[in-house]
Amino acid sequence: MGETLLAGLLRAGWSASDLIAADRREYRRAEVEAKHGVRTGTNVDAAGAADTVVLVVKPQDIPEVLPEIREAMRPGALVVSLCAGVQTWQLEAGLPDGTPVVRVMPNTPAQVDEGMAAISGGKNATPEHLDRVTAIMSAVGKAVTVPEKYQDAVTAISGSGPAYLFFVVEAMIDAGVMLGLPRDVSTLLVSQTMYGSAKLLVESGEHPTVLRERVTSPGGTTAAALRELEVHRVKAAFISAMEAARDRSAHLARPAKEK
């Protein structure tokens, strides 16, 4: 996700000279520098050079990263966390007093500039800080500001959401093959149907129930298919799955919270 955001900022017109990328692994720094033309360095190098420090590490690595960067950070620097489940107060506790922190949950469609990010400010974050983070995340899609208490739910919906949709696409493609279609034809049919349906939902502004009903003729093929989905409690399964994702998001942050 870190490289995805970096590439998106460059595509959106940000100057490479205004960006610095960090990684503990020297070979990765060399790869990023060669591919994107930006400066690279250690975590300490990047934290000391930046007005906005974006943390893109695993939640369990936060207790190691914060002590590494806190002494190097510029006074008043903004910290932006893309670490799933880690709360702003946990980051604030490991950073210099008064450090503004903004928590972000992005998703992988950011790779094609169609990401969805949810942004929450910590106790020291001002509206100007939130606007800065919104501008950063808008380089790779859309961004919305939400109270932090909703972030685990956001993780379950949009953060993990692409995987659910790919799972549905995979099932539909396999169904097409079982019904006799060549796999490449089935893949094209399903992929374009998913893409077109998503675009229709966004651009029409209509409720998904309304759009679904327009496809569902009484006693028709769609009605027969939807009946099977109801019999197998697919909607209930999705709700349970997202509850599990929300709970896991909270669980992943425990090591950082305990330390």
One Martini backbone bead per residue (centre of mass of N, CA, C, O) as a GRO file, in nm:
protein
  259
    1MET     BB    1   0.055   0.064  -0.017
    2GLY     BB    2   0.291   0.259  -0.018
    3GLU     BB    3   0.356   0.239  -0.323
    4THR     BB    4   0.076   0.311  -0.423
    5LEU     BB    5   0.074   0.598  -0.308
    6LEU     BB    6   0.327   0.702  -0.441
    7ALA     BB    7   0.235   0.658  -0.736
    8GLY     BB    8  -0.024   0.832  -0.714
    9LEU     BB    9   0.112   1.103  -0.653
   10LEU     BB   10   0.272   1.116  -0.917
   11ARG     BB   11   0.024   1.101  -1.109
   12ALA     BB   12  -0.106   1.369  -0.965
   13GLY     BB   13   0.174   1.572  -0.960
   14TRP     BB   14   0.380   1.511  -0.769
   15SER     BB   15   0.688   1.569  -0.658
   16ALA     BB   16   0.969   1.383  -0.613
   17SER     BB   17   1.117   1.604  -0.430
   18ASP     BB   18   0.870   1.580  -0.199
   19LEU     BB   19   0.969   1.279  -0.167
   20ILE     BB   20   1.007   1.001   0.076
   21ALA     BB   21   1.135   0.673   0.113
   22ALA     BB   22   1.093   0.384   0.330
   23ASP     BB   23   1.319   0.109   0.434
   24ARG     BB   24   1.491  -0.148   0.586
   25ARG     BB   25   1.545  -0.245   0.298
   26GLU     BB   26   1.779  -0.183   0.067
   27TYR     BB   27   1.662  -0.319  -0.192
   28ARG     BB   28   1.390  -0.165  -0.182
   29ARG     BB   29   1.500   0.118  -0.208
   30ALA     BB   30   1.627   0.073  -0.485
   31GLU     BB   31   1.368   0.000  -0.636
   32VAL     BB   32   1.205   0.260  -0.580
   33GLU     BB   33   1.408   0.462  -0.694
   34ALA     BB   34   1.417   0.344  -0.984
   35LYS     BB   35   1.103   0.348  -1.047
   36HIS     BB   36   1.021   0.663  -0.916
   37GLY     BB   37   1.250   0.889  -0.846
   38VAL     BB   38   1.303   0.879  -0.538
   39ARG     BB   39   1.383   0.919  -0.238
   40THR     BB   40   1.576   0.734   0.005
   41GLY     BB   41   1.555   0.562   0.333
   42THR     BB   42   1.531   0.555   0.639
   43ASN     BB   43   1.320   0.612   0.886
   44VAL     BB   44   1.487   0.847   1.000
   45ASP     BB   45   1.529   1.004   0.741
   46ALA     BB   46   1.226   1.051   0.674
   47ALA     BB   47   1.129   1.179   0.942
   48GLY     BB   48   1.341   1.425   0.922
   49ALA     BB   49   1.223   1.532   0.619
   50ALA     BB   50   0.917   1.550   0.716
   51ASP     BB   51   0.585   1.688   0.749
   52THR     BB   52   0.477   1.400   0.646
   53VAL     BB   53   0.409   1.090   0.810
   54VAL     BB   54   0.383   0.766   0.666
   55LEU     BB   55   0.238   0.474   0.796
   56VAL     BB   56   0.330   0.136   0.651
   57VAL     BB   57   0.255  -0.108   0.875
   58LYS     BB   58   0.237  -0.341   1.086
   59PRO     BB   59   0.086  -0.339   1.384
   60GLN     BB   60   0.317  -0.509   1.536
   61ASP     BB   61   0.547  -0.276   1.451
   62ILE     BB   62   0.494  -0.012   1.607
   63PRO     BB   63   0.673  -0.047   1.874
   64GLU     BB   64   0.939  -0.016   1.687
   65VAL     BB   65   0.895   0.249   1.513
   66LEU     BB   66   0.843   0.489   1.705
   67PRO     BB   67   1.125   0.505   1.851
   68GLU     BB   68   1.278   0.551   1.578
   69ILE     BB   69   1.124   0.844   1.498
   70ARG     BB   70   1.066   1.054   1.730
   71GLU     BB   71   1.353   1.207   1.736
   72ALA     BB   72   1.348   1.288   1.416
   73MET     BB   73   1.116   1.463   1.418
   74ARG     BB   74   0.950   1.728   1.339
   75PRO     BB   75   0.807   1.992   1.445
   76GLY     BB   76   0.462   1.936   1.375
   77ALA     BB   77   0.438   1.678   1.252
   78LEU     BB   78   0.255   1.462   1.054
   79VAL     BB   79   0.071   1.162   1.127
   80VAL     BB   80   0.009   0.880   0.911
   81SER     BB   81  -0.210   0.597   0.940
   82LEU     BB   82  -0.219   0.254   0.772
   83CYS     BB   83  -0.287   0.084   1.035
   84ALA     BB   84  -0.455  -0.172   1.128
   85GLY     BB   85  -0.630  -0.098   1.438
   86VAL     BB   86  -0.472   0.155   1.511
   87GLN     BB   87  -0.487   0.395   1.737
   88THR     BB   88  -0.424   0.722   1.797
   89TRP     BB   89  -0.342   0.698   2.101
   90GLN     BB   90  -0.113   0.496   2.054
   91LEU     BB   91   0.061   0.688   1.885
   92GLU     BB   92   0.074   0.934   2.075
   93ALA     BB   93   0.224   0.777   2.309
   94GLY     BB   94   0.495   0.736   2.098
   95LEU     BB   95   0.502   1.048   2.069
   96PRO     BB   96   0.530   1.355   2.070
   97ASP     BB   97   0.393   1.600   2.215
   98GLY     BB   98   0.123   1.706   2.001
   99THR     BB   99   0.097   1.509   1.783
  100PRO     BB  100  -0.044   1.474   1.485
  101VAL     BB  101  -0.309   1.233   1.410
  102VAL     BB  102  -0.396   1.014   1.129
  103ARG     BB  103  -0.637   0.781   1.036
  104VAL     BB  104  -0.622   0.510   0.784
  105MET     BB  105  -0.845   0.334   0.547
  106PRO     BB  106  -0.769   0.155   0.286
  107ASN     BB  107  -0.750   0.019  -0.057
  108THR     BB  108  -0.654  -0.162  -0.346
  109PRO     BB  109  -0.788   0.027  -0.575
  110ALA     BB  110  -0.554   0.236  -0.560
  111GLN     BB  111  -0.390   0.110  -0.802
  112VAL     BB  112  -0.640   0.256  -0.997
  113ASP     BB  113  -0.762   0.518  -0.858
  114GLU     BB  114  -1.021   0.353  -0.673
  115GLY     BB  115  -1.020   0.421  -0.389
  116MET     BB  116  -1.108   0.377  -0.028
  117ALA     BB  117  -1.106   0.622   0.233
  118ALA     BB  118  -1.075   0.647   0.589
  119ILE     BB  119  -1.086   0.931   0.817
  120SER     BB  120  -0.910   1.000   1.138
  121GLY     BB  121  -0.876   1.206   1.410
  122GLY     BB  122  -0.703   1.311   1.656
  123LYS     BB  123  -0.665   1.529   1.923
  124ASN     BB  124  -0.443   1.711   1.735
  125ALA     BB  125  -0.625   1.731   1.495
  126THR     BB  126  -0.704   1.930   1.234
  127PRO     BB  127  -0.873   2.030   0.963
  128GLU     BB  128  -0.609   2.071   0.802
  129HIS     BB  129  -0.507   1.784   0.836
  130LEU     BB  130  -0.748   1.644   0.701
  131ASP     BB  131  -0.710   1.786   0.429
  132ARG     BB  132  -0.430   1.673   0.368
  133VAL     BB  133  -0.516   1.372   0.368
  134THR     BB  134  -0.732   1.394   0.155
  135ALA     BB  135  -0.539   1.479  -0.072
  136ILE     BB  136  -0.365   1.227  -0.066
  137MET     BB  137  -0.598   1.008  -0.108
  138SER     BB  138  -0.717   1.139  -0.377
  139ALA     BB  139  -0.487   1.026  -0.566
  140VAL     BB  140  -0.640   0.710  -0.518
  141GLY     BB  141  -0.940   0.846  -0.484
  142LYS     BB  142  -1.141   0.830  -0.209
  143ALA     BB  143  -1.262   1.036   0.076
  144VAL     BB  144  -1.356   0.995   0.429
  145THR     BB  145  -1.488   1.127   0.725
  146VAL     BB  146  -1.459   0.964   1.049
  147PRO     BB  147  -1.510   0.834   1.328
  148GLU     BB  148  -1.302   0.620   1.494
  149LYS     BB  149  -1.520   0.407   1.593
  150TYR     BB  150  -1.554   0.307   1.271
  151GLN     BB  151  -1.287   0.166   1.166
  152ASP     BB  152  -1.346  -0.139   1.194
  153ALA     BB  153  -1.587  -0.130   1.000
  154VAL     BB  154  -1.432  -0.022   0.757
  155THR     BB  155  -1.242  -0.259   0.733
  156ALA     BB  156  -1.475  -0.467   0.674
  157ILE     BB  157  -1.580  -0.321   0.416
  158SER     BB  158  -1.342  -0.166   0.240
  159GLY     BB  159  -1.077  -0.303   0.313
  160SER     BB  160  -1.194  -0.612   0.256
  161GLY     BB  161  -1.403  -0.596   0.017
  162PRO     BB  162  -1.251  -0.690  -0.242
  163ALA     BB  163  -1.243  -0.991  -0.158
  164TYR     BB  164  -1.545  -1.045  -0.172
  165LEU     BB  165  -1.580  -0.974  -0.473
  166PHE     BB  166  -1.374  -1.178  -0.581
  167PHE     BB  167  -1.525  -1.422  -0.471
  168VAL     BB  168  -1.778  -1.382  -0.642
  169VAL     BB  169  -1.642  -1.386  -0.915
  170GLU     BB  170  -1.522  -1.667  -0.891
  171ALA     BB  171  -1.795  -1.814  -0.862
  172MET     BB  172  -1.920  -1.717  -1.133
  173ILE     BB  173  -1.707  -1.834  -1.319
  174ASP     BB  174  -1.739  -2.129  -1.230
  175ALA     BB  175  -2.036  -2.144  -1.310
  176GLY     BB  176  -1.995  -2.094  -1.610
  177VAL     BB  177  -1.826  -2.346  -1.658
  178MET     BB  178  -2.044  -2.551  -1.555
  179LEU     BB  179  -2.244  -2.433  -1.794
  180GLY     BB  180  -2.016  -2.436  -2.058
  181LEU     BB  181  -1.814  -2.215  -2.048
  182PRO     BB  182  -1.555  -2.060  -2.122
  183ARG     BB  183  -1.336  -1.911  -1.912
  184ASP     BB  184  -1.283  -1.644  -2.068
  185VAL     BB  185  -1.581  -1.576  -2.110
  186SER     BB  186  -1.671  -1.580  -1.815
  187THR     BB  187  -1.474  -1.363  -1.716
  188LEU     BB  188  -1.578  -1.133  -1.895
  189LEU     BB  189  -1.872  -1.133  -1.806
  190VAL     BB  190  -1.824  -1.085  -1.502
  191SER     BB  191  -1.635  -0.840  -1.497
  192GLN     BB  192  -1.821  -0.645  -1.658
  193THR     BB  193  -2.064  -0.672  -1.474
  194MET     BB  194  -1.929  -0.560  -1.221
  195TYR     BB  195  -1.836  -0.291  -1.335
  196GLY     BB  196  -2.111  -0.187  -1.445
  197SER     BB  197  -2.267  -0.205  -1.176
  198ALA     BB  198  -2.091  -0.010  -1.014
  199LYS     BB  199  -2.128   0.232  -1.202
  200LEU     BB  200  -2.436   0.246  -1.181
  201LEU     BB  201  -2.453   0.290  -0.877
  202VAL     BB  202  -2.287   0.555  -0.868
  203GLU     BB  203  -2.422   0.728  -1.107
  204SER     BB  204  -2.732   0.702  -1.023
  205GLY     BB  205  -2.792   0.702  -0.695
  206GLU     BB  206  -2.927   0.440  -0.637
  207HIS     BB  207  -3.065   0.194  -0.487
  208PRO     BB  208  -2.991  -0.137  -0.492
  209THR     BB  209  -3.282  -0.238  -0.477
  210VAL     BB  210  -3.384  -0.097  -0.730
  211LEU     BB  211  -3.184  -0.226  -0.928
  212ARG     BB  212  -3.258  -0.519  -0.868
  213GLU     BB  213  -3.565  -0.502  -0.944
  214ARG     BB  214  -3.512  -0.435  -1.252
  215VAL     BB  215  -3.392  -0.735  -1.302
  216THR     BB  216  -3.655  -0.861  -1.151
  217SER     BB  217  -3.864  -1.070  -1.277
  218PRO     BB  218  -4.147  -1.223  -1.248
  219GLY     BB  219  -4.058  -1.555  -1.262
  220GLY     BB  220  -3.765  -1.544  -1.332
  221THR     BB  221  -3.431  -1.597  -1.337
  222THR     BB  222  -3.346  -1.404  -1.109
  223ALA     BB  223  -3.550  -1.500  -0.900
  224ALA     BB  224  -3.441  -1.788  -0.884
  225ALA     BB  225  -3.156  -1.711  -0.787
  226LEU     BB  226  -3.231  -1.543  -0.533
  227ARG     BB  227  -3.371  -1.770  -0.383
  228GLU     BB  228  -3.113  -1.937  -0.339
  229LEU     BB  229  -2.962  -1.721  -0.174
  230GLU     BB  230  -3.171  -1.718   0.055
  231VAL     BB  231  -3.161  -2.017   0.134
  232HIS     BB  232  -2.831  -1.978   0.187
  233ARG     BB  233  -2.777  -1.714   0.345
  234VAL     BB  234  -2.588  -1.488   0.215
  235LYS     BB  235  -2.639  -1.228   0.371
  236ALA     BB  236  -2.572  -1.343   0.652
  237ALA     BB  237  -2.282  -1.424   0.578
  238PHE     BB  238  -2.177  -1.139   0.525
  239ILE     BB  239  -2.232  -1.021   0.801
  240SER     BB  240  -2.057  -1.223   0.958
  241ALA     BB  241  -1.792  -1.163   0.810
  242MET     BB  242  -1.776  -0.858   0.894
  243GLU     BB  243  -1.770  -0.907   1.194
  244ALA     BB  244  -1.505  -1.068   1.190
  245ALA     BB  245  -1.331  -0.841   1.071
  246ARG     BB  246  -1.375  -0.636   1.295
  247ASP     BB  247  -1.261  -0.813   1.527
  248ARG     BB  248  -0.979  -0.851   1.398
  249SER     BB  249  -0.894  -0.559   1.392
  250ALA     BB  250  -0.888  -0.527   1.701
  251HIS     BB  251  -0.688  -0.763   1.760
  252LEU     BB  252  -0.431  -0.660   1.598
  253ALA     BB  253  -0.384  -0.409   1.809
  254ARG     BB  254  -0.294  -0.532   2.087
  255PRO     BB  255   0.018  -0.525   2.092
  256ALA     BB  256   0.034  -0.213   2.082
  257LYS     BB  257  -0.139  -0.160   2.335
  258GLU     BB  258   0.034  -0.324   2.544
  259LYS     BB  259   0.311  -0.151   2.473
   0.00000   0.00000   0.00000
